[in-house]
Amino acid sequence: MNRDSMGAGTASGTAAAAAEAFEAFEAVEAVAAAAGLGAGAGPGWRRGAGVAGAALGVLAAGAAVGVAVERLTVGRGMRRNARLALDSVGPYGTLRGTPGTAVAEDGTQLYYEVDEAGAGAEADSASASALASASRRLFGGRRTSAAAPLTVVFSHGYCLSQDSWHFQRAALRAAGVRAVFWDQRSHGRSERSRTAAVSIDLFGRDLKAVIDAAAPEGPLVLVGHSMGGMTTMGLAAQYPGLIAERVVGAAFFGTSSGGLAENTYGLPAVGMSLVRRLVLPGAFKLMAARPELIEKGRRATSDLFAGILRWYSFGSKDVDPAVVRFAERLIEATPVDVVAAFYPVFAEHEKRKALRAFDAMPVVVAAGDKDLLTPSEHSEAIADALPEARLLVLEDTGHLVMLERPEVVTAQLAELLTAAAGGAALGRGEHAAAGARGRA
C-alpha cells in the first residue's frame, strides 16, 4: 500500500470516526436538552454536568481505552460486519422447548418453555456435546421415586432472558433431564409488567406462578443467576412450605442475599457516591420518560456500550467472541425503561433470613472472582448462611459465570442433581472444580 492510499485510508477512518462521534454527540445533546440541561438552563447545569460526566467517565474509562485502540486498527464498517457475522453463525440462544404462559397476580403473562424428561436432543455444538456427556456420566438416567420426574427450574438475571442458560440447557437436554426455563416479567418473551412498582417479592410470586403452571407436582431443583437467585430467595421468603415440601436442591450463581446498596461496581467509593447522587436519579427518570432518546444514544455509542458490557460481564480475555456478542444481544434487547424500573429493587433486596429454607438440602453457591455487579463476597455471605452449601469462587471470571465458565457450572449442576435425585449430601470439597477456590 502506497503512502497516498494509506493517507486516504486514514482520512476515511478519521471521517468515519468523526461521523460516529458526531452522531453520539447529537444523541447526548438531545438527552441533555430533554432533561432541561440545555444552554438556557444557566451555568449551574454545567458544573453539575461536569461532575456527573467525570463520575461516568471513571465508570467507562476501562472500556473506552479498548474502544479507542480498536478504532485505530479496525474500521467502523468492519466492526459492524464482524458483529453481523457473529450474529449469523452463533448457535447460542437457538434452543427452544414446549412453550407455555403463566399468569402473574397482576395479569402479566410470563413466558416459559419446558424440556421434557427423557425427550433427549442432539447438542448443537461439539462443546455442548462434551458438556452433555459429562452430565450423563454424573446424572445418568436416574429419577426420583416420585410419580412425577424431578424438574429443574432456571431463573435468569437482570437484563437477560432464559436463553442465557444456553450451555446448561444443551447439556441437560441431551441428558434427558426435565427443565423449565422462563423469562422474568418485562424480559425476553414475557409481557411488559402491568405493575409499575416491581420488587423481589413480586418476582418470587411470579416464580410461584410459573411453577404452578409448568411443574405443579414432583420434586424441584431451583437454579438462579443474579436477579434470578434473588427471585428464588423471594419465593422462599413467601412460600417456605413449598420449599420444604418439594424443593430438593438449589443453586445460586453470581447473586446476593442483600447489601447491594453499598456496592461500588468497581468504582472508587467517592466516584460511586457521585454517580448515585448526581447521575442515576436523573438518568433513570429520563430513561423512563424518554426511552427513545436513550435508545438513540445507546445505538450511537454502540462500541463504547459493548466495551462496558464486556467489562461488567466477563473476567477473562479469552472468551469466545461469539459468546461475548451473544451476551451483548441479550442485554441490548432489554428496553432502557425496563433497566430503569428494575434497578432500584436491588438496593432494597434483603433476603438473608429466607436462605434458611434451603439449609437441609444440597446447595451450590458460585461466583466469579472478578464479578463487579454481585461481588464474590456476596456469595460467601450466602454460604455463611448455609454452612453445608458448596461454595466456589471461580478464578478470572466475571458476572456471567454460566456463559464464561459453562463447563464448571454445568458440572456443578450435574453433581447437584445427582445428590438431589439420590437424597444424598453434596460434598463440599475444596477441589470441586479446577480454577476455583472453595472451602473445605
Coordinates of C-alpha atoms in Angstrom, one line a residue:
M1 CA 0.0 0.0 0.0
N2 CA 1.5 3.4 -1.0
R3 CA 1.6 6.5 1.1
D4 CA -1.3 8.1 -0.8
S5 CA -3.6 5.1 -0.3
M6 CA -2.5 4.9 3.3
G7 CA -3.4 8.5 3.8
A8 CA -6.7 8.1 2.1
G9 CA -7.5 5.1 4.3
T10 CA -6.6 7.1 7.4
A11 CA -8.7 10.0 6.3
S12 CA -11.6 7.7 5.6
G13 CA -11.2 6.1 9.0
T14 CA -11.0 9.5 10.6
A15 CA -14.1 10.7 8.8
A16 CA -16.0 7.6 9.9
A17 CA -14.9 8.1 13.5
A18 CA -15.8 11.8 13.4
A19 CA -19.2 10.9 11.9
E20 CA -19.8 8.4 14.6
A21 CA -18.7 10.8 17.3
F22 CA -21.0 13.5 16.0
E23 CA -23.9 11.1 15.9
A24 CA -23.2 10.2 19.5
F25 CA -22.9 13.9 20.4
E26 CA -26.3 14.6 18.8
A27 CA -27.9 11.9 20.8
V28 CA -26.3 13.0 24.1
E29 CA -27.2 16.6 23.3
A30 CA -30.8 15.6 22.7
V31 CA -30.9 13.8 26.1
A32 CA -29.4 16.8 27.9
A33 CA -32.0 19.1 26.3
A34 CA -34.8 16.8 27.3
A35 CA -33.6 16.8 30.8
G36 CA -33.5 20.6 31.0
L37 CA -29.7 20.7 30.8
G38 CA -29.5 22.9 27.7
A39 CA -27.6 26.2 27.4
G40 CA -30.7 28.1 28.7
A41 CA -30.6 26.2 32.0
G42 CA -27.9 28.5 33.4
P43 CA -24.3 27.9 34.5
G44 CA -25.3 25.6 37.3
W45 CA -26.0 22.7 35.0
R46 CA -22.6 23.0 33.5
R47 CA -21.0 22.5 36.9
G48 CA -23.4 19.6 37.6
A49 CA -22.8 18.0 34.2
G50 CA -19.1 18.3 34.7
V51 CA -19.2 16.4 38.0
A52 CA -21.6 13.9 36.6
G53 CA -19.5 13.5 33.4
A54 CA -16.4 12.9 35.5
A55 CA -18.2 10.2 37.5
L56 CA -19.4 8.5 34.4
G57 CA -16.0 8.9 32.9
V58 CA -14.5 6.8 35.7
L59 CA -17.1 4.1 35.0
A60 CA -16.4 4.0 31.3
A61 CA -12.6 4.5 31.4
G62 CA -11.5 0.9 31.1
A63 CA -13.9 0.2 28.2
A64 CA -13.2 3.5 26.5
V65 CA -9.4 2.7 26.2
G66 CA -10.1 -0.5 24.5
V67 CA -12.6 1.1 22.1
A68 CA -10.1 3.9 21.3
V69 CA -7.4 1.3 20.4
E70 CA -9.9 -0.7 18.3
R71 CA -10.9 2.4 16.3
L72 CA -7.3 3.0 15.4
T73 CA -7.0 -0.5 14.0
V74 CA -10.4 -1.6 12.8
G75 CA -12.8 0.4 10.7
R76 CA -16.4 1.1 11.8
G77 CA -17.8 -0.9 8.8
M78 CA -15.6 -3.8 9.7
R79 CA -16.7 -3.8 13.3
R80 CA -20.3 -3.7 12.2
N81 CA -19.8 -6.6 9.7
A82 CA -18.0 -8.6 12.4
R83 CA -21.0 -8.2 14.7
L84 CA -23.4 -9.3 11.9
A85 CA -21.2 -12.3 11.2
L86 CA -21.2 -13.4 14.8
D87 CA -24.9 -12.9 15.0
S88 CA -25.4 -15.2 11.9
V89 CA -23.1 -18.0 12.9
G90 CA -23.5 -18.2 16.7
P91 CA -25.8 -21.1 17.8
Y92 CA -26.4 -19.6 21.2
G93 CA -29.9 -18.9 22.2
T94 CA -31.4 -21.1 19.5
L95 CA -32.7 -23.9 21.7
R96 CA -36.5 -24.0 22.1
G97 CA -38.8 -26.1 24.2
T98 CA -42.6 -26.6 24.6
P99 CA -43.9 -23.0 25.1
G100 CA -46.4 -22.1 27.8
T101 CA -47.7 -19.0 29.6
A102 CA -48.2 -18.4 33.3
V103 CA -50.3 -15.5 34.5
A104 CA -48.9 -13.4 37.3
E105 CA -51.1 -11.8 40.1
D106 CA -51.4 -8.6 38.2
G107 CA -52.3 -10.3 34.9
T108 CA -48.8 -10.0 33.4
Q109 CA -48.2 -13.0 31.1
L110 CA -45.0 -14.9 31.9
Y111 CA -43.5 -16.9 29.1
Y112 CA -41.8 -20.2 29.8
E113 CA -40.6 -23.3 27.9
V114 CA -40.3 -26.9 29.1
D115 CA -37.8 -29.5 28.0
E116 CA -39.5 -32.8 28.9
A117 CA -37.7 -35.6 30.7
G118 CA -36.4 -38.4 28.5
A119 CA -37.1 -36.4 25.3
G120 CA -33.4 -36.1 24.6
A121 CA -31.9 -34.0 21.9
E122 CA -28.7 -33.7 20.0
A123 CA -26.4 -31.0 21.4
D124 CA -25.9 -28.1 19.0
S125 CA -22.1 -27.9 19.1
A126 CA -19.1 -30.0 20.0
S127 CA -18.7 -28.0 23.2
A128 CA -22.3 -28.7 24.2
S129 CA -21.9 -32.4 23.3
A130 CA -19.0 -32.6 25.7
L131 CA -20.9 -30.9 28.5
A132 CA -23.9 -33.3 27.8
S133 CA -21.6 -36.3 28.0
A134 CA -20.3 -35.1 31.4
S135 CA -23.8 -34.5 32.6
R136 CA -24.8 -38.0 31.6
R137 CA -21.9 -39.6 33.4
L138 CA -22.7 -37.7 36.6
F139 CA -26.5 -37.8 36.5
G140 CA -27.2 -40.6 34.1
G141 CA -30.8 -41.7 33.7
R142 CA -31.6 -41.6 37.4
R143 CA -35.1 -40.5 38.5
T144 CA -36.5 -39.9 41.9
S145 CA -39.1 -42.4 43.2
A146 CA -41.9 -39.8 43.0
A147 CA -44.5 -40.3 40.3
A148 CA -43.6 -37.0 38.7
P149 CA -40.0 -36.6 37.5
L150 CA -37.6 -34.1 39.1
T151 CA -37.8 -30.7 37.4
V152 CA -35.1 -28.1 37.3
V153 CA -36.4 -24.5 37.1
F154 CA -34.0 -21.9 35.8
S155 CA -34.4 -18.2 36.6
H156 CA -32.3 -15.7 34.7
G157 CA -30.7 -12.4 35.7
Y158 CA -31.3 -8.7 35.2
C159 CA -31.4 -7.6 31.5
L160 CA -31.0 -11.2 30.3
S161 CA -33.5 -13.9 29.3
Q162 CA -34.0 -17.7 29.6
D163 CA -31.5 -18.0 26.7
S164 CA -28.6 -17.1 29.0
W165 CA -28.7 -20.7 30.2
H166 CA -27.9 -22.0 26.6
F167 CA -25.0 -24.2 27.6
Q168 CA -26.7 -25.8 30.6
R169 CA -29.9 -26.3 28.6
A170 CA -28.0 -28.1 25.8
A171 CA -26.2 -30.5 28.3
L172 CA -29.3 -31.3 30.4
R173 CA -31.5 -31.7 27.4
A174 CA -29.1 -34.2 26.0
A175 CA -29.1 -36.0 29.4
G176 CA -32.9 -36.2 29.4
V177 CA -33.5 -34.0 32.4
R178 CA -36.9 -32.2 32.7
A179 CA -36.2 -28.5 32.9
V180 CA -38.3 -25.3 32.9
F181 CA -36.8 -22.0 31.5
W182 CA -38.8 -18.8 31.9
D183 CA -38.5 -15.1 31.1
Q184 CA -38.9 -12.7 34.0
R185 CA -41.6 -10.0 33.6
S186 CA -40.5 -7.3 31.1
H187 CA -37.7 -9.6 29.9
G188 CA -37.4 -11.9 26.9
R189 CA -40.7 -13.1 25.5
S190 CA -42.7 -12.2 28.7
E191 CA -45.1 -9.4 28.7
R192 CA -44.1 -5.9 30.0
S193 CA -45.0 -5.6 33.6
R194 CA -48.6 -4.4 34.2
T195 CA -47.4 -3.2 37.6
A196 CA -45.2 -0.1 37.7
A197 CA -43.8 -0.9 41.2
V198 CA -41.7 -4.0 41.0
S199 CA -39.8 -5.9 43.7
I200 CA -38.0 -9.1 44.5
D201 CA -41.1 -10.3 46.4
L202 CA -43.2 -9.8 43.2
F203 CA -40.6 -11.7 41.2
G204 CA -40.8 -14.5 43.8
R205 CA -44.6 -14.7 43.3
D206 CA -44.0 -14.7 39.6
L207 CA -41.8 -17.8 40.0
K208 CA -44.5 -19.4 42.0
A209 CA -47.0 -18.8 39.2
V210 CA -44.5 -20.4 36.7
I211 CA -44.0 -23.4 39.0
D212 CA -47.8 -23.9 39.4
A213 CA -48.2 -23.8 35.6
A214 CA -45.2 -25.7 34.4
A215 CA -44.3 -28.1 37.3
P216 CA -47.4 -28.4 39.6
E217 CA -46.1 -31.7 41.1
G218 CA -42.9 -33.6 41.7
P219 CA -39.6 -32.6 43.2
L220 CA -37.8 -29.4 42.2
V221 CA -34.3 -28.1 41.9
L222 CA -34.2 -24.3 41.7
V223 CA -31.4 -22.6 39.8
G224 CA -30.9 -18.8 39.7
H225 CA -28.3 -16.4 38.4
S226 CA -28.1 -12.8 39.8
M227 CA -31.6 -11.4 39.9
G228 CA -32.8 -15.0 39.3
G229 CA -31.1 -16.1 42.5
M230 CA -32.8 -13.2 44.4
T231 CA -36.1 -14.3 42.8
T232 CA -35.6 -17.8 44.3
M233 CA -35.0 -16.2 47.7
G234 CA -38.2 -14.1 47.2
L235 CA -40.1 -17.4 46.6
A236 CA -38.6 -18.9 49.7
A237 CA -39.5 -15.9 51.9
Q238 CA -43.2 -16.1 50.9
Y239 CA -43.7 -19.8 50.3
P240 CA -41.5 -21.7 52.8
G241 CA -43.9 -24.6 52.7
L242 CA -43.3 -25.1 49.0
I243 CA -39.5 -25.2 49.6
A244 CA -39.9 -27.7 52.5
E245 CA -42.3 -30.0 50.6
R246 CA -41.0 -30.0 47.1
V247 CA -37.5 -28.4 46.7
V248 CA -34.7 -31.0 46.9
G249 CA -31.8 -28.8 45.8
A250 CA -30.8 -25.2 44.8
A251 CA -28.0 -23.3 43.0
F252 CA -27.2 -19.7 43.4
F253 CA -24.8 -18.2 40.7
G254 CA -23.4 -14.7 40.9
T255 CA -26.1 -13.4 43.2
S256 CA -26.7 -11.7 46.6
S257 CA -28.9 -12.1 49.6
G258 CA -28.7 -8.3 50.4
G259 CA -26.4 -5.3 51.0
L260 CA -26.1 -4.3 47.3
A261 CA -26.8 -0.7 48.2
E262 CA -23.2 -0.4 49.2
N263 CA -21.7 -2.0 46.0
T264 CA -19.4 0.4 44.1
Y265 CA -19.4 -1.6 40.8
G266 CA -15.7 -1.4 40.6
L267 CA -15.6 2.4 41.1
P268 CA -13.8 4.2 43.9
A269 CA -16.3 4.8 46.7
V270 CA -16.3 8.6 46.1
G271 CA -16.9 8.2 42.4
M272 CA -19.9 5.8 43.0
S273 CA -21.3 8.3 45.5
L274 CA -21.3 11.0 42.9
V275 CA -22.9 8.7 40.4
R276 CA -25.7 7.7 42.9
R277 CA -26.4 11.4 43.9
L278 CA -25.9 13.3 40.6
V279 CA -26.3 10.8 37.8
L280 CA -28.6 7.9 38.5
P281 CA -31.7 9.6 39.7
G282 CA -31.9 11.9 36.7
A283 CA -30.8 9.3 34.3
F284 CA -33.4 6.8 35.4
K285 CA -36.1 9.4 35.3
L286 CA -35.2 10.3 31.8
M287 CA -34.9 6.6 30.7
A288 CA -38.5 6.1 31.9
A289 CA -39.8 9.4 30.4
R290 CA -37.9 9.5 27.1
P291 CA -36.7 6.0 26.3
E292 CA -36.4 6.7 22.6
L293 CA -33.7 9.3 23.2
I294 CA -31.7 7.0 25.4
E295 CA -32.0 4.2 22.9
K296 CA -30.7 6.5 20.2
G297 CA -27.7 7.3 22.3
R298 CA -27.1 3.7 23.1
R299 CA -27.1 2.9 19.4
A300 CA -24.9 5.8 18.5
T301 CA -22.3 4.8 21.1
S302 CA -22.6 1.0 20.5
D303 CA -18.8 0.4 20.5
L304 CA -18.4 2.1 23.9
F305 CA -21.5 0.4 25.2
A306 CA -20.2 -3.0 24.1
G307 CA -16.9 -2.4 25.8
I308 CA -18.7 -1.5 29.1
L309 CA -20.9 -4.6 28.8
R310 CA -17.9 -6.8 28.3
W311 CA -16.1 -5.2 31.2
Y312 CA -19.0 -6.0 33.5
S313 CA -19.9 -9.4 32.1
F314 CA -16.6 -11.3 31.8
G315 CA -13.4 -11.6 33.8
S316 CA -11.1 -13.2 31.3
K317 CA -9.8 -12.1 27.9
D318 CA -10.2 -15.5 26.1
V319 CA -14.0 -15.7 26.0
D320 CA -15.3 -16.8 22.6
P321 CA -16.2 -13.6 20.7
A322 CA -19.5 -15.2 19.6
V323 CA -20.4 -15.7 23.3
V324 CA -19.5 -12.1 24.1
R325 CA -21.7 -10.9 21.2
F326 CA -24.5 -13.2 22.3
A327 CA -24.4 -11.6 25.8
E328 CA -24.4 -8.2 24.2
R329 CA -27.6 -9.1 22.2
L330 CA -29.3 -10.3 25.3
I331 CA -28.6 -7.1 27.2
E332 CA -29.3 -4.8 24.2
A333 CA -32.8 -6.5 23.9
T334 CA -33.8 -5.1 27.3
P335 CA -35.6 -1.7 26.9
V336 CA -33.9 1.1 28.7
D337 CA -37.1 2.0 30.7
V338 CA -37.1 -1.6 32.0
V339 CA -33.5 -1.2 33.0
A340 CA -34.5 1.9 34.9
A341 CA -37.6 0.4 36.5
F342 CA -35.8 -2.7 37.8
Y343 CA -32.5 -1.3 39.0
P344 CA -33.8 0.2 42.4
V345 CA -35.1 -3.2 43.6
F346 CA -31.5 -4.4 44.1
A347 CA -30.7 -1.8 46.7
E348 CA -33.9 -2.8 48.6
H349 CA -33.3 -6.5 48.4
E350 CA -32.6 -8.2 51.7
K351 CA -33.4 -11.9 52.0
R352 CA -30.7 -13.5 54.1
K353 CA -33.2 -15.0 56.5
A354 CA -35.1 -16.6 53.6
L355 CA -32.0 -18.7 52.9
R356 CA -32.7 -20.8 56.0
A357 CA -35.3 -22.6 53.9
F358 CA -32.5 -24.3 51.9
D359 CA -30.4 -25.4 54.9
A360 CA -31.4 -29.1 54.8
M361 CA -30.7 -29.8 51.1
P362 CA -27.8 -29.9 48.6
V363 CA -26.9 -26.3 47.6
V364 CA -24.3 -24.9 45.2
V365 CA -23.1 -21.3 45.5
A366 CA -20.7 -20.0 42.9
A367 CA -19.4 -16.6 41.7
G368 CA -16.6 -15.1 39.7
D369 CA -13.7 -13.5 41.5
K370 CA -13.9 -10.5 39.1
D371 CA -17.6 -10.0 39.3
L372 CA -18.2 -6.3 39.8
L373 CA -22.0 -6.4 39.8
T374 CA -22.5 -9.0 42.6
P375 CA -19.0 -9.4 44.0
S376 CA -18.0 -12.9 45.3
E377 CA -18.2 -11.6 48.9
H378 CA -22.0 -11.7 48.4
S379 CA -21.8 -15.4 47.5
E380 CA -19.6 -16.0 50.5
A381 CA -22.3 -14.4 52.7
I382 CA -24.9 -16.8 51.2
A383 CA -22.6 -19.7 52.0
D384 CA -22.1 -18.4 55.6
A385 CA -25.9 -18.6 56.0
L386 CA -25.9 -22.1 54.6
P387 CA -22.9 -23.9 56.2
E388 CA -23.4 -27.1 54.3
A389 CA -23.5 -25.5 50.9
R390 CA -20.8 -26.0 48.4
L391 CA -19.0 -22.6 47.7
L392 CA -17.0 -22.0 44.6
V393 CA -15.2 -18.8 43.6
L394 CA -14.2 -19.1 40.0
E395 CA -10.9 -17.5 39.0
D396 CA -10.6 -14.9 36.3
T397 CA -14.4 -15.0 35.9
G398 CA -16.9 -12.1 35.8
H399 CA -20.7 -11.9 36.3
L400 CA -21.9 -14.1 33.6
V401 CA -20.5 -17.3 35.1
M402 CA -22.8 -19.7 33.1
L403 CA -21.6 -18.2 29.8
E404 CA -17.9 -17.7 30.7
R405 CA -17.3 -20.9 32.6
P406 CA -20.1 -23.2 31.2
E407 CA -18.2 -26.4 31.8
V408 CA -17.8 -25.7 35.5
V409 CA -21.3 -24.5 36.0
T410 CA -22.8 -27.5 34.2
A411 CA -20.7 -30.0 36.0
Q412 CA -21.7 -28.5 39.3
L413 CA -25.4 -28.7 38.3
A414 CA -24.9 -32.3 37.3
E415 CA -23.4 -33.1 40.7
L416 CA -26.2 -31.2 42.4
L417 CA -28.8 -33.2 40.5
T418 CA -27.1 -36.4 41.3
A419 CA -27.2 -35.6 45.0
A420 CA -30.8 -34.3 44.9
A421 CA -32.1 -37.3 42.9
G422 CA -30.4 -39.7 45.4
G423 CA -31.2 -37.8 48.5
A424 CA -27.5 -37.6 49.3
A425 CA -25.4 -34.8 50.7
L426 CA -23.4 -32.7 48.3
G427 CA -19.7 -33.0 49.2
R428 CA -18.2 -29.5 49.7
G429 CA -14.6 -30.3 48.7
E430 CA -12.1 -27.6 48.2
H431 CA -11.1 -29.1 44.9
A432 CA -14.6 -29.4 43.5
A433 CA -13.7 -27.5 40.3
A434 CA -10.5 -26.6 38.5
G435 CA -9.7 -22.9 38.6
A436 CA -11.8 -22.3 41.6
R437 CA -11.3 -21.8 45.3
G438 CA -13.8 -23.1 47.8
R439 CA -13.9 -24.2 51.4
A440 CA -13.1 -27.5 52.9

